[in-house]
Coordinates of C-alpha atoms in Angstrom, one line a residue:
Chain I
X1 CA 171.9 -238.4 -92.7
X2 CA 172.5 -235.7 -94.1
X3 CA 173.9 -232.3 -92.8
X4 CA 177.1 -230.8 -94.9
X5 CA 176.8 -227.5 -94.3
X6 CA 178.7 -226.3 -91.0
X7 CA 177.4 -223.8 -88.3
X8 CA 180.1 -222.0 -86.8
X9 CA 178.9 -221.1 -82.2
X10 CA 179.3 -216.8 -83.5
X11 CA 176.8 -217.8 -87.2
X12 CA 174.5 -219.7 -85.0
X13 CA 173.8 -216.9 -82.0
X14 CA 174.2 -214.5 -85.0
X15 CA 170.8 -216.2 -87.1
X16 CA 168.9 -216.5 -83.2
X17 CA 169.1 -212.9 -82.3
X18 CA 167.1 -211.9 -85.0
X19 CA 164.2 -214.8 -83.8
X20 CA 162.7 -214.5 -80.1
X21 CA 163.7 -218.0 -78.6
X22 CA 166.2 -216.7 -76.6
X23 CA 170.1 -218.3 -76.5
X24 CA 171.6 -221.3 -77.9
X25 CA 172.8 -223.7 -75.7
X26 CA 173.1 -226.6 -78.3
X27 CA 173.2 -228.2 -81.9
X28 CA 173.9 -230.7 -82.8
X29 CA 173.8 -231.6 -86.3
X30 CA 171.2 -234.7 -86.9
X31 CA 170.9 -237.3 -89.0
X32 CA 167.4 -236.1 -90.6
X33 CA 166.3 -235.7 -94.4
X34 CA 168.3 -236.4 -97.2
X35 CA 168.0 -233.5 -99.3
X36 CA 168.9 -230.8 -96.5
X37 CA 171.5 -229.9 -93.1
X38 CA 169.3 -230.5 -90.1
X39 CA 170.7 -229.5 -86.6
X40 CA 168.4 -230.1 -84.0
X41 CA 169.0 -226.8 -81.3
X42 CA 168.4 -226.1 -77.7
X43 CA 166.9 -222.7 -77.4
X44 CA 166.5 -221.0 -73.5
X45 CA 162.7 -221.2 -74.9
X46 CA 162.8 -225.0 -76.0
X47 CA 163.9 -227.3 -79.0
X48 CA 163.8 -226.4 -82.5
X49 CA 164.3 -228.3 -85.9
X50 CA 167.4 -226.1 -88.0
X51 CA 167.7 -226.0 -91.7
X52 CA 170.2 -225.4 -94.4
X53 CA 168.8 -225.4 -98.1
X54 CA 172.0 -227.7 -100.1
X55 CA 171.7 -227.0 -103.2
X56 CA 169.6 -230.0 -104.9
X57 CA 166.0 -227.6 -103.4
X58 CA 166.0 -225.4 -105.5
X59 CA 165.5 -221.7 -103.6
X60 CA 162.6 -220.3 -105.8
X61 CA 160.5 -223.1 -104.3
X62 CA 161.6 -222.4 -100.5
X63 CA 158.4 -219.0 -100.5
X64 CA 155.9 -222.0 -102.1
X65 CA 157.3 -224.9 -99.3
X66 CA 157.9 -223.0 -95.7
X67 CA 154.5 -220.8 -96.8
X68 CA 153.1 -224.2 -96.9
X69 CA 153.9 -225.7 -93.9
X70 CA 152.6 -222.6 -92.3
X71 CA 149.0 -223.0 -93.8
X72 CA 149.4 -226.4 -92.6
X73 CA 150.1 -226.4 -89.6
X74 CA 147.4 -223.6 -89.3
X75 CA 144.6 -225.9 -89.9
X76 CA 145.9 -228.0 -87.3
X77 CA 148.0 -230.7 -88.8
X78 CA 151.2 -232.0 -87.0
X79 CA 153.8 -230.0 -89.7
X80 CA 157.0 -228.0 -88.7
X81 CA 155.7 -224.7 -88.4
X82 CA 158.1 -221.9 -89.4
X83 CA 159.0 -219.5 -87.1
X84 CA 158.9 -216.1 -87.3
X85 CA 161.7 -213.7 -87.3
X86 CA 161.3 -209.9 -85.8
X87 CA 160.8 -209.1 -89.0
X88 CA 158.6 -211.4 -90.1
X89 CA 160.4 -213.6 -92.2
X90 CA 160.8 -217.7 -91.9
X91 CA 163.6 -217.6 -94.8
X92 CA 167.2 -216.6 -93.9
X93 CA 170.8 -217.1 -94.9
X94 CA 173.2 -218.9 -92.6
X95 CA 176.2 -220.0 -93.1
X96 CA 175.9 -218.9 -96.8
X97 CA 172.8 -220.8 -97.7
X98 CA 169.2 -220.2 -97.3
X99 CA 167.8 -220.9 -94.2
X100 CA 165.4 -222.2 -91.4
X101 CA 164.5 -222.3 -87.9
X102 CA 161.5 -224.7 -87.4
X103 CA 159.2 -226.2 -84.8
X104 CA 160.0 -229.2 -83.5
X105 CA 157.8 -232.3 -83.4
X106 CA 158.0 -235.6 -81.1
X107 CA 157.4 -238.7 -81.9
X108 CA 159.9 -241.2 -84.1
X109 CA 159.5 -242.7 -87.2
X110 CA 157.6 -246.9 -87.1
X111 CA 161.1 -248.8 -88.0
X112 CA 158.3 -252.3 -87.6
X113 CA 155.0 -251.1 -90.6
X114 CA 151.9 -252.7 -88.9
X115 CA 148.6 -251.9 -90.1
X116 CA 147.8 -250.3 -86.7
X117 CA 150.6 -247.6 -88.6
X118 CA 148.8 -248.0 -91.8
X119 CA 145.7 -246.9 -90.7
X120 CA 146.9 -243.9 -89.1
X121 CA 148.2 -242.7 -92.1
X122 CA 145.4 -242.6 -94.6
X123 CA 143.8 -240.3 -92.1
X124 CA 146.5 -238.6 -91.9
X125 CA 146.9 -238.2 -95.6
X126 CA 144.0 -237.9 -96.2
X127 CA 143.0 -234.8 -93.2
X128 CA 146.4 -233.3 -95.5
X129 CA 145.1 -233.4 -98.6
X130 CA 141.5 -231.1 -97.3
X131 CA 143.8 -228.8 -95.2
X132 CA 146.3 -228.1 -98.8
X133 CA 142.6 -226.9 -100.6
X134 CA 143.2 -223.9 -100.0
X135 CA 146.2 -222.9 -100.6
X136 CA 146.9 -220.5 -103.1
X137 CA 150.4 -221.6 -104.3
X138 CA 151.2 -224.7 -106.6
X139 CA 154.2 -226.1 -107.5
X140 CA 154.8 -228.2 -110.8
X141 CA 155.8 -232.1 -109.3
X142 CA 159.8 -231.7 -110.4
X143 CA 159.9 -235.3 -110.6
X144 CA 156.5 -235.9 -112.5
X145 CA 155.8 -238.6 -115.7
X146 CA 157.4 -235.9 -117.5
X147 CA 160.2 -235.8 -116.1
X148 CA 160.4 -239.8 -116.1
X149 CA 161.7 -239.8 -119.2
X150 CA 164.3 -237.6 -119.3
X151 CA 166.2 -239.0 -115.9
X152 CA 166.0 -243.0 -117.3
X153 CA 168.8 -241.5 -120.1
X154 CA 170.4 -239.6 -117.9
X155 CA 171.0 -243.8 -116.3
X156 CA 170.0 -246.0 -118.7
X157 CA 173.8 -246.6 -119.4
X158 CA 174.5 -247.7 -116.2
X159 CA 171.2 -249.3 -115.6
X160 CA 172.5 -253.0 -116.5
X161 CA 174.8 -253.3 -114.7
X162 CA 172.8 -252.6 -111.2
X163 CA 169.9 -255.1 -112.6
X164 CA 170.9 -257.0 -116.2
X165 CA 168.0 -256.0 -118.5
X166 CA 166.8 -253.8 -116.5
X167 CA 167.2 -251.0 -118.9
X168 CA 165.2 -252.5 -121.8
X169 CA 162.7 -253.6 -118.4
X170 CA 161.8 -249.9 -117.8
X171 CA 161.8 -248.1 -121.4
X172 CA 159.0 -249.7 -122.2
X173 CA 156.9 -249.4 -118.6
X174 CA 157.3 -245.9 -119.3
X175 CA 156.5 -246.4 -123.2
X176 CA 152.9 -247.4 -121.1
X177 CA 152.7 -245.0 -118.2
X178 CA 153.5 -242.3 -121.3
X179 CA 150.0 -244.1 -123.2
X180 CA 148.4 -245.1 -120.5
X181 CA 148.8 -241.9 -117.8
X182 CA 144.9 -240.5 -116.7
X183 CA 144.6 -237.0 -117.4
X184 CA 141.0 -235.0 -115.0
X185 CA 141.7 -236.3 -111.2
X186 CA 141.7 -234.8 -108.3
X187 CA 144.2 -232.5 -108.2
X188 CA 146.2 -230.5 -105.1
X189 CA 148.4 -230.2 -102.5
X190 CA 150.5 -233.7 -102.3
X191 CA 153.4 -234.3 -100.0
X192 CA 154.5 -237.0 -102.5
X193 CA 157.8 -238.2 -100.4
X194 CA 155.7 -239.8 -97.4
X195 CA 157.7 -241.9 -96.6
X196 CA 157.8 -243.9 -93.1
X197 CA 161.1 -241.9 -91.2
X198 CA 158.7 -238.4 -93.0
X199 CA 155.4 -239.8 -90.0
X200 CA 156.2 -240.2 -86.0
X201 CA 153.9 -242.0 -84.0
X202 CA 154.3 -241.4 -80.7
X203 CA 152.4 -243.3 -78.2
X204 CA 150.3 -245.5 -81.3
X205 CA 149.6 -242.5 -83.1
X206 CA 150.2 -239.7 -85.5
X207 CA 153.0 -236.6 -83.9
X208 CA 154.4 -235.7 -86.9
X209 CA 154.8 -235.1 -91.0
X210 CA 157.7 -233.7 -92.1
X211 CA 160.7 -233.8 -95.0
X212 CA 157.5 -230.8 -97.6
X213 CA 160.1 -231.1 -99.5
X214 CA 159.3 -232.1 -102.7
X215 CA 155.9 -230.7 -102.3
X216 CA 153.9 -229.8 -105.6
X217 CA 150.6 -229.7 -106.6
X218 CA 149.6 -233.1 -109.1
X219 CA 146.7 -236.2 -108.5
X220 CA 146.3 -236.6 -105.2
X221 CA 145.5 -239.8 -106.1
X222 CA 149.8 -239.7 -106.8
X223 CA 150.1 -239.2 -102.9
X224 CA 148.5 -242.2 -102.1
X225 CA 149.9 -244.2 -104.5
X226 CA 154.0 -242.9 -102.7
X227 CA 152.6 -243.9 -99.7
X228 CA 150.6 -247.8 -100.8
X229 CA 154.1 -248.3 -102.1
X230 CA 156.1 -247.0 -98.8
X231 CA 154.4 -248.4 -96.4
X232 CA 152.1 -251.9 -97.4
X233 CA 154.7 -253.9 -99.5
X234 CA 156.7 -256.6 -97.6
X235 CA 160.7 -257.0 -99.3
X236 CA 160.8 -258.7 -101.7
X237 CA 157.6 -256.5 -103.5
X238 CA 155.0 -258.7 -101.7
X239 CA 152.1 -256.3 -101.2
X240 CA 150.7 -256.8 -97.5
X241 CA 147.1 -256.8 -98.5
X242 CA 146.2 -255.6 -95.0
X243 CA 147.9 -252.6 -95.0
X244 CA 146.9 -251.2 -98.2
X245 CA 143.2 -251.8 -96.7
X246 CA 143.2 -249.7 -94.0
X247 CA 145.2 -247.2 -95.6
X248 CA 143.3 -247.1 -98.0
X249 CA 140.1 -247.3 -96.2
X250 CA 141.0 -244.4 -93.7
X251 CA 141.7 -242.1 -96.6
X252 CA 138.7 -242.7 -97.9
X253 CA 136.8 -242.6 -94.7
X254 CA 137.7 -238.7 -94.6
X255 CA 138.4 -238.4 -97.8
X256 CA 135.9 -239.7 -100.5
X257 CA 137.2 -240.9 -104.1
X258 CA 136.5 -240.7 -107.6
X259 CA 135.3 -243.7 -109.4
X260 CA 138.0 -242.3 -111.5
X261 CA 140.8 -242.2 -109.2
X262 CA 140.1 -245.4 -107.9
X263 CA 140.1 -246.7 -111.2
X264 CA 143.5 -244.6 -112.0
X265 CA 145.3 -245.9 -109.2
X266 CA 147.0 -250.0 -110.6
X267 CA 148.9 -246.7 -113.0
X268 CA 149.3 -244.2 -110.0
X269 CA 150.8 -246.6 -108.3
X270 CA 153.6 -248.4 -111.3
X271 CA 154.3 -244.6 -111.7
X272 CA 155.2 -243.9 -107.8
X273 CA 157.0 -247.5 -107.7
X274 CA 159.2 -246.0 -111.2
X275 CA 159.5 -242.2 -109.8
X276 CA 161.5 -243.8 -106.6
X277 CA 163.3 -246.5 -108.8
X278 CA 164.8 -243.7 -111.2
X279 CA 165.6 -241.6 -108.8
X280 CA 167.7 -244.8 -106.1
X281 CA 168.7 -245.8 -109.8
X282 CA 170.2 -242.9 -110.6
X283 CA 171.1 -242.2 -106.8
X284 CA 173.1 -245.3 -107.5
X285 CA 175.2 -244.9 -110.3
X286 CA 176.0 -241.3 -109.7
X287 CA 176.6 -241.6 -105.7
X288 CA 180.6 -240.4 -105.8
X289 CA 183.0 -243.2 -103.9
X290 CA 182.4 -241.4 -99.9
X291 CA 180.2 -240.1 -101.0
X292 CA 178.5 -238.9 -96.4
X293 CA 175.3 -239.9 -98.2
X294 CA 174.5 -244.0 -98.4
X295 CA 171.9 -244.2 -101.1
X296 CA 169.4 -246.6 -101.9
X297 CA 168.6 -250.1 -103.2
X298 CA 166.8 -249.1 -106.0
X299 CA 166.2 -252.6 -106.6
X300 CA 163.2 -253.0 -103.9
X301 CA 161.5 -250.6 -106.3
X302 CA 161.7 -252.9 -109.6
X303 CA 160.1 -255.5 -107.7
X304 CA 156.9 -253.2 -106.4
X305 CA 157.4 -252.2 -110.2
X306 CA 156.6 -254.9 -111.2
X307 CA 154.0 -256.0 -109.0
X308 CA 151.2 -252.8 -110.0
X309 CA 151.9 -254.4 -114.0
X310 CA 150.5 -257.1 -113.5
X311 CA 146.6 -256.3 -111.0
X312 CA 143.8 -255.6 -112.7
X313 CA 141.5 -253.5 -110.6
X314 CA 142.3 -251.8 -107.2
X315 CA 140.0 -254.4 -106.0
X316 CA 144.2 -256.4 -105.3
X317 CA 145.1 -253.5 -102.7
X318 CA 142.4 -254.7 -100.7
X319 CA 139.4 -252.2 -102.8
X320 CA 135.5 -253.7 -102.1
Chain X
X1 CA 180.0 -238.2 -88.1
X2 CA 178.4 -241.8 -86.9
X3 CA 174.9 -243.1 -86.4
X4 CA 175.6 -247.2 -87.6
X5 CA 173.2 -249.0 -85.7
X6 CA 169.3 -248.5 -86.2
X7 CA 167.5 -248.3 -82.7
X8 CA 163.7 -249.1 -83.3
X9 CA 161.5 -247.3 -81.1
X10 CA 159.9 -249.6 -80.2
X11 CA 163.0 -251.3 -78.6
X12 CA 163.6 -248.2 -77.2
X13 CA 160.8 -248.4 -75.3
X14 CA 161.7 -251.3 -73.7
X15 CA 165.6 -249.8 -73.5
X16 CA 164.1 -247.1 -71.7
X17 CA 161.6 -248.9 -69.2
X18 CA 164.5 -250.4 -67.0
X19 CA 165.2 -246.8 -66.0
X20 CA 163.7 -244.1 -63.9
X21 CA 163.5 -241.6 -66.7
X22 CA 160.0 -242.3 -68.4
X23 CA 159.2 -242.6 -71.9
X24 CA 161.0 -240.9 -74.9
X25 CA 159.8 -237.8 -76.6
X26 CA 161.6 -238.2 -79.3
X27 CA 165.1 -239.5 -80.2
X28 CA 167.6 -238.6 -83.5
X29 CA 170.6 -239.3 -84.6
X30 CA 173.4 -237.4 -83.9
X31 CA 176.3 -236.5 -85.6
X32 CA 178.5 -236.5 -82.9
X33 CA 181.3 -239.4 -82.4
X34 CA 183.3 -241.2 -84.8
X35 CA 183.6 -243.9 -82.9
X36 CA 179.7 -245.4 -81.6
X37 CA 176.4 -244.3 -82.5
X38 CA 175.4 -241.0 -80.7
X39 CA 171.3 -240.2 -79.7
X40 CA 169.7 -237.5 -78.0
X41 CA 166.8 -238.5 -76.6
X42 CA 164.1 -236.7 -75.9
X43 CA 162.7 -238.2 -72.5
X44 CA 159.5 -237.6 -70.4
X45 CA 162.0 -235.6 -68.1
X46 CA 164.1 -233.7 -69.8
X47 CA 167.3 -235.1 -72.8
X48 CA 170.0 -237.5 -72.9
X49 CA 172.0 -239.3 -75.0
X50 CA 171.9 -242.5 -76.3
X51 CA 175.2 -244.2 -77.2
X52 CA 175.2 -247.9 -78.4
X53 CA 179.0 -249.0 -78.6
X54 CA 180.0 -250.2 -82.1
X55 CA 182.7 -252.8 -83.5
X56 CA 185.9 -250.2 -82.6
X57 CA 185.8 -250.0 -79.1
X58 CA 186.5 -252.9 -76.6
X59 CA 183.2 -253.8 -74.8
X60 CA 185.9 -255.1 -71.7
X61 CA 186.8 -251.3 -71.3
X62 CA 183.5 -250.2 -71.0
X63 CA 183.6 -250.7 -67.2
X64 CA 186.9 -248.1 -67.7
X65 CA 185.1 -245.7 -69.3
X66 CA 181.7 -245.2 -67.5
X67 CA 183.0 -246.2 -64.4
X68 CA 185.8 -242.9 -64.3
X69 CA 182.8 -241.1 -66.2
X70 CA 180.1 -241.3 -63.0
X71 CA 183.8 -240.8 -61.0
X72 CA 184.6 -237.5 -62.8
X73 CA 181.5 -236.2 -62.6
X74 CA 181.0 -236.6 -58.4
X75 CA 183.8 -234.8 -58.0
X76 CA 182.5 -231.2 -60.6
X77 CA 184.0 -232.4 -64.2
X78 CA 181.5 -230.8 -66.7
X79 CA 181.3 -235.4 -68.4
X80 CA 179.1 -236.7 -69.6
X81 CA 177.3 -238.5 -66.2
X82 CA 176.7 -242.0 -66.8
X83 CA 172.0 -243.4 -65.2
X84 CA 171.7 -246.0 -63.9
X85 CA 169.2 -248.1 -64.5
X86 CA 166.7 -249.9 -61.6
X87 CA 168.6 -252.1 -61.1
X88 CA 172.5 -250.0 -59.9
X89 CA 173.7 -250.5 -63.9
X90 CA 174.9 -248.4 -66.5
X91 CA 175.5 -251.5 -69.3
X92 CA 173.3 -252.9 -71.5
X93 CA 172.3 -254.1 -74.4
X94 CA 170.6 -252.4 -77.2
X95 CA 169.6 -253.1 -81.0
X96 CA 172.4 -256.3 -80.1
X97 CA 175.2 -254.3 -78.9
X98 CA 176.4 -253.0 -75.6
X99 CA 174.5 -249.5 -74.9
X100 CA 174.8 -246.1 -72.3
X101 CA 172.3 -243.8 -71.4
X102 CA 174.4 -241.0 -71.1
X103 CA 173.5 -236.7 -69.5
X104 CA 172.7 -233.8 -71.6
X105 CA 175.3 -231.2 -71.6
X106 CA 174.6 -228.1 -72.5
X107 CA 177.1 -226.4 -74.8
X108 CA 178.5 -226.3 -78.5
X109 CA 181.9 -226.4 -79.6
X110 CA 183.6 -224.0 -80.9
X111 CA 184.7 -224.3 -84.6
X112 CA 186.7 -221.1 -84.7
X113 CA 189.6 -221.2 -81.7
X114 CA 190.4 -218.3 -79.8
X115 CA 193.2 -217.6 -77.0
X116 CA 191.0 -217.4 -74.8
X117 CA 189.3 -221.2 -75.9
X118 CA 193.0 -222.5 -75.3
X119 CA 192.8 -220.7 -72.1
X120 CA 189.7 -222.5 -70.7
X121 CA 190.9 -225.2 -71.6
X122 CA 193.7 -225.2 -70.5
X123 CA 192.6 -225.2 -67.0
X124 CA 189.6 -228.2 -67.7
X125 CA 192.5 -230.4 -68.6
X126 CA 194.1 -229.7 -65.5
X127 CA 191.3 -229.9 -63.8
X128 CA 190.1 -233.5 -65.4
X129 CA 193.8 -234.1 -64.0
X130 CA 193.4 -234.3 -61.1
X131 CA 189.8 -235.0 -60.4
X132 CA 191.0 -238.5 -62.3
X133 CA 193.9 -238.9 -59.7
X134 CA 191.9 -241.3 -57.2
X135 CA 190.3 -242.7 -59.9
X136 CA 191.1 -246.8 -58.9
X137 CA 190.8 -248.5 -62.4
X138 CA 193.5 -248.1 -65.2
X139 CA 193.6 -249.0 -69.0
X140 CA 197.2 -249.3 -70.7
X141 CA 197.3 -246.3 -73.4
X142 CA 196.3 -249.0 -77.1
X143 CA 198.1 -246.0 -79.0
X144 CA 200.8 -245.1 -77.1
X145 CA 204.5 -244.6 -78.4
X146 CA 204.3 -249.0 -78.0
X147 CA 201.6 -249.0 -80.8
X148 CA 202.7 -246.7 -83.5
X149 CA 205.0 -249.4 -85.0
X150 CA 202.5 -252.0 -85.9
X151 CA 200.3 -249.8 -87.1
X152 CA 202.7 -247.3 -89.3
X153 CA 203.1 -250.8 -90.4
X154 CA 199.8 -251.7 -91.2
X155 CA 200.2 -248.6 -93.6
X156 CA 203.7 -248.1 -94.5
X157 CA 202.6 -249.9 -98.0
X158 CA 200.1 -247.0 -99.4
X159 CA 202.2 -243.6 -96.6
X160 CA 203.9 -242.8 -100.4
X161 CA 200.6 -242.5 -102.0
X162 CA 199.4 -239.7 -99.6
X163 CA 202.8 -237.2 -99.6
X164 CA 205.8 -238.4 -101.6
X165 CA 208.1 -239.8 -99.6
X166 CA 206.0 -240.0 -96.5
X167 CA 206.9 -243.4 -95.1
X168 CA 210.9 -242.0 -94.6
X169 CA 210.3 -240.0 -92.9
X170 CA 207.1 -241.0 -90.2
X171 CA 210.3 -243.8 -90.4
X172 CA 213.0 -242.2 -88.9
X173 CA 210.5 -240.3 -86.6
X174 CA 208.7 -243.7 -85.0
X175 CA 213.2 -244.4 -85.1
X176 CA 214.0 -240.9 -82.8
X177 CA 210.4 -241.3 -80.8
X178 CA 211.7 -245.3 -79.6
X179 CA 214.8 -244.3 -78.8
X180 CA 214.3 -240.0 -77.0
X181 CA 210.6 -242.0 -74.9
X182 CA 210.4 -239.6 -72.0
X183 CA 210.4 -243.3 -68.6
X184 CA 208.8 -241.2 -65.0
X185 CA 207.1 -238.9 -65.6
X186 CA 203.7 -238.0 -64.0
X187 CA 200.3 -240.8 -64.9
X188 CA 197.0 -241.1 -64.3
X189 CA 194.4 -240.8 -65.9
X190 CA 194.3 -239.1 -69.4
X191 CA 191.7 -238.1 -72.2
X192 CA 194.2 -238.6 -75.4
X193 CA 191.8 -236.8 -77.8
X194 CA 190.5 -233.6 -75.7
X195 CA 190.3 -232.1 -79.8
X196 CA 188.1 -229.1 -80.0
X197 CA 184.8 -231.0 -81.1
X198 CA 185.1 -232.4 -77.3
X199 CA 185.1 -229.4 -75.9
X200 CA 181.6 -227.5 -75.0
X201 CA 181.3 -223.8 -74.8
X202 CA 178.7 -222.2 -73.4
X203 CA 178.6 -218.2 -73.0
X204 CA 182.5 -218.3 -73.6
X205 CA 182.5 -221.0 -70.6
X206 CA 183.6 -224.7 -70.8
X207 CA 179.9 -226.4 -70.2
X208 CA 181.2 -230.7 -71.3
X209 CA 183.9 -232.2 -71.7
X210 CA 182.7 -235.2 -74.2
X211 CA 183.8 -239.0 -75.6
X212 CA 185.8 -240.7 -72.6
X213 CA 186.2 -243.3 -75.6
X214 CA 190.0 -242.8 -76.2
X215 CA 190.7 -242.1 -71.9
X216 CA 193.4 -244.5 -70.4
X217 CA 195.7 -244.1 -67.8
X218 CA 199.7 -242.6 -69.9
X219 CA 202.0 -239.1 -68.3
X220 CA 199.8 -236.5 -68.3
X221 CA 201.9 -234.3 -69.8
X222 CA 201.6 -236.0 -72.7
X223 CA 197.8 -235.1 -72.6
X224 CA 198.8 -231.7 -72.6
X225 CA 200.8 -232.3 -76.1
X226 CA 197.7 -234.0 -77.6
X227 CA 195.5 -230.3 -77.2
X228 CA 198.6 -228.2 -78.2
X229 CA 198.2 -229.5 -81.4
X230 CA 194.3 -230.3 -81.7
X231 CA 194.4 -226.3 -79.9
X232 CA 196.9 -224.0 -80.9
X233 CA 197.8 -224.6 -84.2
X234 CA 196.7 -223.0 -87.2
X235 CA 196.6 -224.6 -91.2
X236 CA 199.4 -225.9 -92.3
X237 CA 201.7 -227.0 -89.2
X238 CA 201.9 -223.1 -87.8
X239 CA 201.4 -222.7 -84.1
X240 CA 199.9 -219.8 -82.4
X241 CA 202.5 -219.3 -79.5
X242 CA 199.8 -216.7 -77.4
X243 CA 197.6 -219.6 -77.7
X244 CA 200.0 -222.1 -76.8
X245 CA 201.1 -219.8 -74.0
X246 CA 197.5 -219.0 -72.9
X247 CA 196.8 -223.3 -72.7
X248 CA 199.8 -224.1 -70.3
X249 CA 200.0 -221.3 -68.5
X250 CA 196.7 -222.4 -67.4
X251 CA 197.8 -225.6 -66.9
X252 CA 200.0 -225.6 -64.3
X253 CA 199.0 -222.7 -63.0
X254 CA 196.0 -225.0 -61.5
X255 CA 198.6 -228.3 -61.6
X256 CA 202.5 -227.8 -61.3
X257 CA 204.3 -229.5 -64.0
X258 CA 207.7 -230.7 -63.7
X259 CA 211.2 -229.9 -64.9
X260 CA 210.3 -233.0 -66.7
X261 CA 207.0 -232.4 -68.2
X262 CA 208.6 -229.6 -69.4
X263 CA 211.7 -231.0 -70.6
X264 CA 210.0 -233.6 -72.0
X265 CA 207.0 -231.2 -73.9
X266 CA 208.1 -230.9 -77.4
X267 CA 209.3 -235.5 -78.0
X268 CA 205.7 -235.7 -76.4
X269 CA 204.7 -232.9 -79.1
X270 CA 206.5 -234.7 -81.2
X271 CA 204.8 -238.3 -80.2
X272 CA 200.7 -237.1 -79.9
X273 CA 201.2 -235.8 -84.1
X274 CA 202.4 -239.1 -85.1
X275 CA 199.7 -241.3 -83.8
X276 CA 197.7 -239.0 -84.8
X277 CA 199.0 -239.1 -88.0
X278 CA 198.7 -242.8 -88.5
X279 CA 195.6 -243.2 -87.8
X280 CA 194.6 -240.8 -89.5
X281 CA 196.5 -242.3 -92.4
X282 CA 195.0 -245.4 -91.6
X283 CA 191.6 -244.3 -92.2
X284 CA 192.4 -242.9 -95.3
X285 CA 193.8 -245.3 -97.0
X286 CA 191.6 -248.0 -95.4
X287 CA 187.8 -246.4 -96.2
X288 CA 186.1 -248.4 -98.2
X289 CA 184.8 -246.2 -101.8
X290 CA 181.1 -245.1 -99.8
X291 CA 182.0 -245.2 -96.4
X292 CA 179.4 -243.3 -94.5
X293 CA 182.9 -241.3 -92.3
X294 CA 184.2 -238.9 -94.0
X295 CA 188.8 -239.5 -92.8
X296 CA 190.5 -237.3 -92.2
X297 CA 193.2 -235.7 -93.1
X298 CA 196.9 -236.8 -92.7
X299 CA 199.2 -234.2 -93.8
X300 CA 197.7 -232.0 -91.2
X301 CA 199.7 -233.1 -88.9
X302 CA 203.1 -234.1 -91.1
X303 CA 202.6 -230.3 -90.7
X304 CA 202.7 -229.6 -87.4
X305 CA 204.6 -233.2 -86.3
X306 CA 207.4 -231.3 -88.7
X307 CA 207.1 -227.8 -86.1
X308 CA 207.4 -230.2 -83.2
X309 CA 210.2 -231.9 -84.7
X310 CA 212.7 -228.4 -85.2
X311 CA 212.3 -227.4 -82.0
X312 CA 214.7 -227.1 -79.6
X313 CA 213.6 -226.5 -76.2
X314 CA 209.1 -226.1 -74.5
X315 CA 210.2 -221.9 -74.8
X316 CA 209.4 -222.4 -78.7
X317 CA 205.8 -223.1 -76.8
X318 CA 206.1 -220.4 -75.7
X319 CA 206.7 -221.5 -72.3
X320 CA 208.5 -218.7 -69.7

């Protein structure tokens, strides 16, 4: 849930005058995205999404994010398309924040994940990776392997309050990952946060991929691992191998994967698990009482992490 | 900010099938209303608002609220119109909650109140009172004079933590109000919570009055007093008499008020101040850490209460 910055009616009117979208008919803060303030704006020309970038987003990264969405949308990926103002720009200031207007996407994110959803996700993820291949900009993954240890150090003291023995367990996992992280896998633009609430479906087909604000340049298979964790586990930490197989098979049918990628999947999935475990743990121990955003349970990802730790090879995920 | 209950895509589809509004194209939780969960649903036939009634609303009151909106909308008041299902009903269950679908209203609530807004509000409030005259149902004001003392008793122990001396000050005010509350004033349906965030403007004219979930049967002039407090004060507790005069003059131009109502305005305004002060105080001392809803500052209303306590008569509000 978001909406941190209030936008006044006057400020919105002045903002919209810089575009060719007509005037606002309404503007409602929506519970979408956790990093930014999002508004659904009904304009005289139709609905649009207005995003105000809050302090967790580095303004220096915005040209990458907006440029990427523009690039992907032009290649048929159903992602938000930044709307250009009369001056040709997609980024400007509103209520003291960097702000952009993007296209509205129909659909709802699935609350109950079925193998069918994973099937469609596999294809969409592979298409996303293919469409990003000729995107000229790059962005370092700010939550990749080198960032996990410093993040852990900032919340390790409180880890055992969340779960007894957690600090020691994570310390060992981090050491294993640092020692065994793959090198040289196919690299490109990844979404890096393609959870179910960032994927819209309409009549059983994907109608939108949203929230590209963690997108970066990293191993493509790491993106697959993030999705495997986010879409294919039943709580607590039980893999639904039917879902995993559908996701991976459809992904491979659209973008052939290398043997090295297949072999690396368990360690990538372990890394993807610890990445979300650590950020959730950090938010959990640092969220002030009364905060508007309810932190997510880090322990869900502890169960997923443990699953991957016990895995021999990618066959565990249903890969033939 | 609301959105407490999650609605799954499947549950929404099944719910909408009971109406003639087409299928859902999207459904976004919106930051509107603090008592209920509200969603902006884009359907094949246009946008609608879906409200799920949370535990602070008594289900027994819902026929009154929905019936009132239906009644007022039929008389040209720009309020949400409950949508009838194929069975003719406006109220049904969704995600285990009573739920209703109502019409979408354009406009935005004004963040910066001008005398012009107060002018339009005065007319709209009087029209609302006139349109409610032949509404056949009644509902006791659950936050009227008899309810203030019990509410105070439930948070008095913590009042001085919010402001030193507050408990004694409120105790005296309550005694004064209990002794001096008017009787026999013109009575009818009142909104009882017509704050700026419940009034939409579009191109400088009122386009919507929303959130009728405190509506009840009480003195009409009490509703005027609620608006006086909510629209005409600059912080901290300074009355903008231009705004007050515009509100009151326009109200009187549409619904003539009695001398008794004019004379009672200071005590009604004092009562309206203590009503919001008490509920805010109660929420302030009872909101658990980490709650999604940020409680409003009760002290804003202490300043308003003190203003009215020092007032001789309605002339202080700019009434000739």
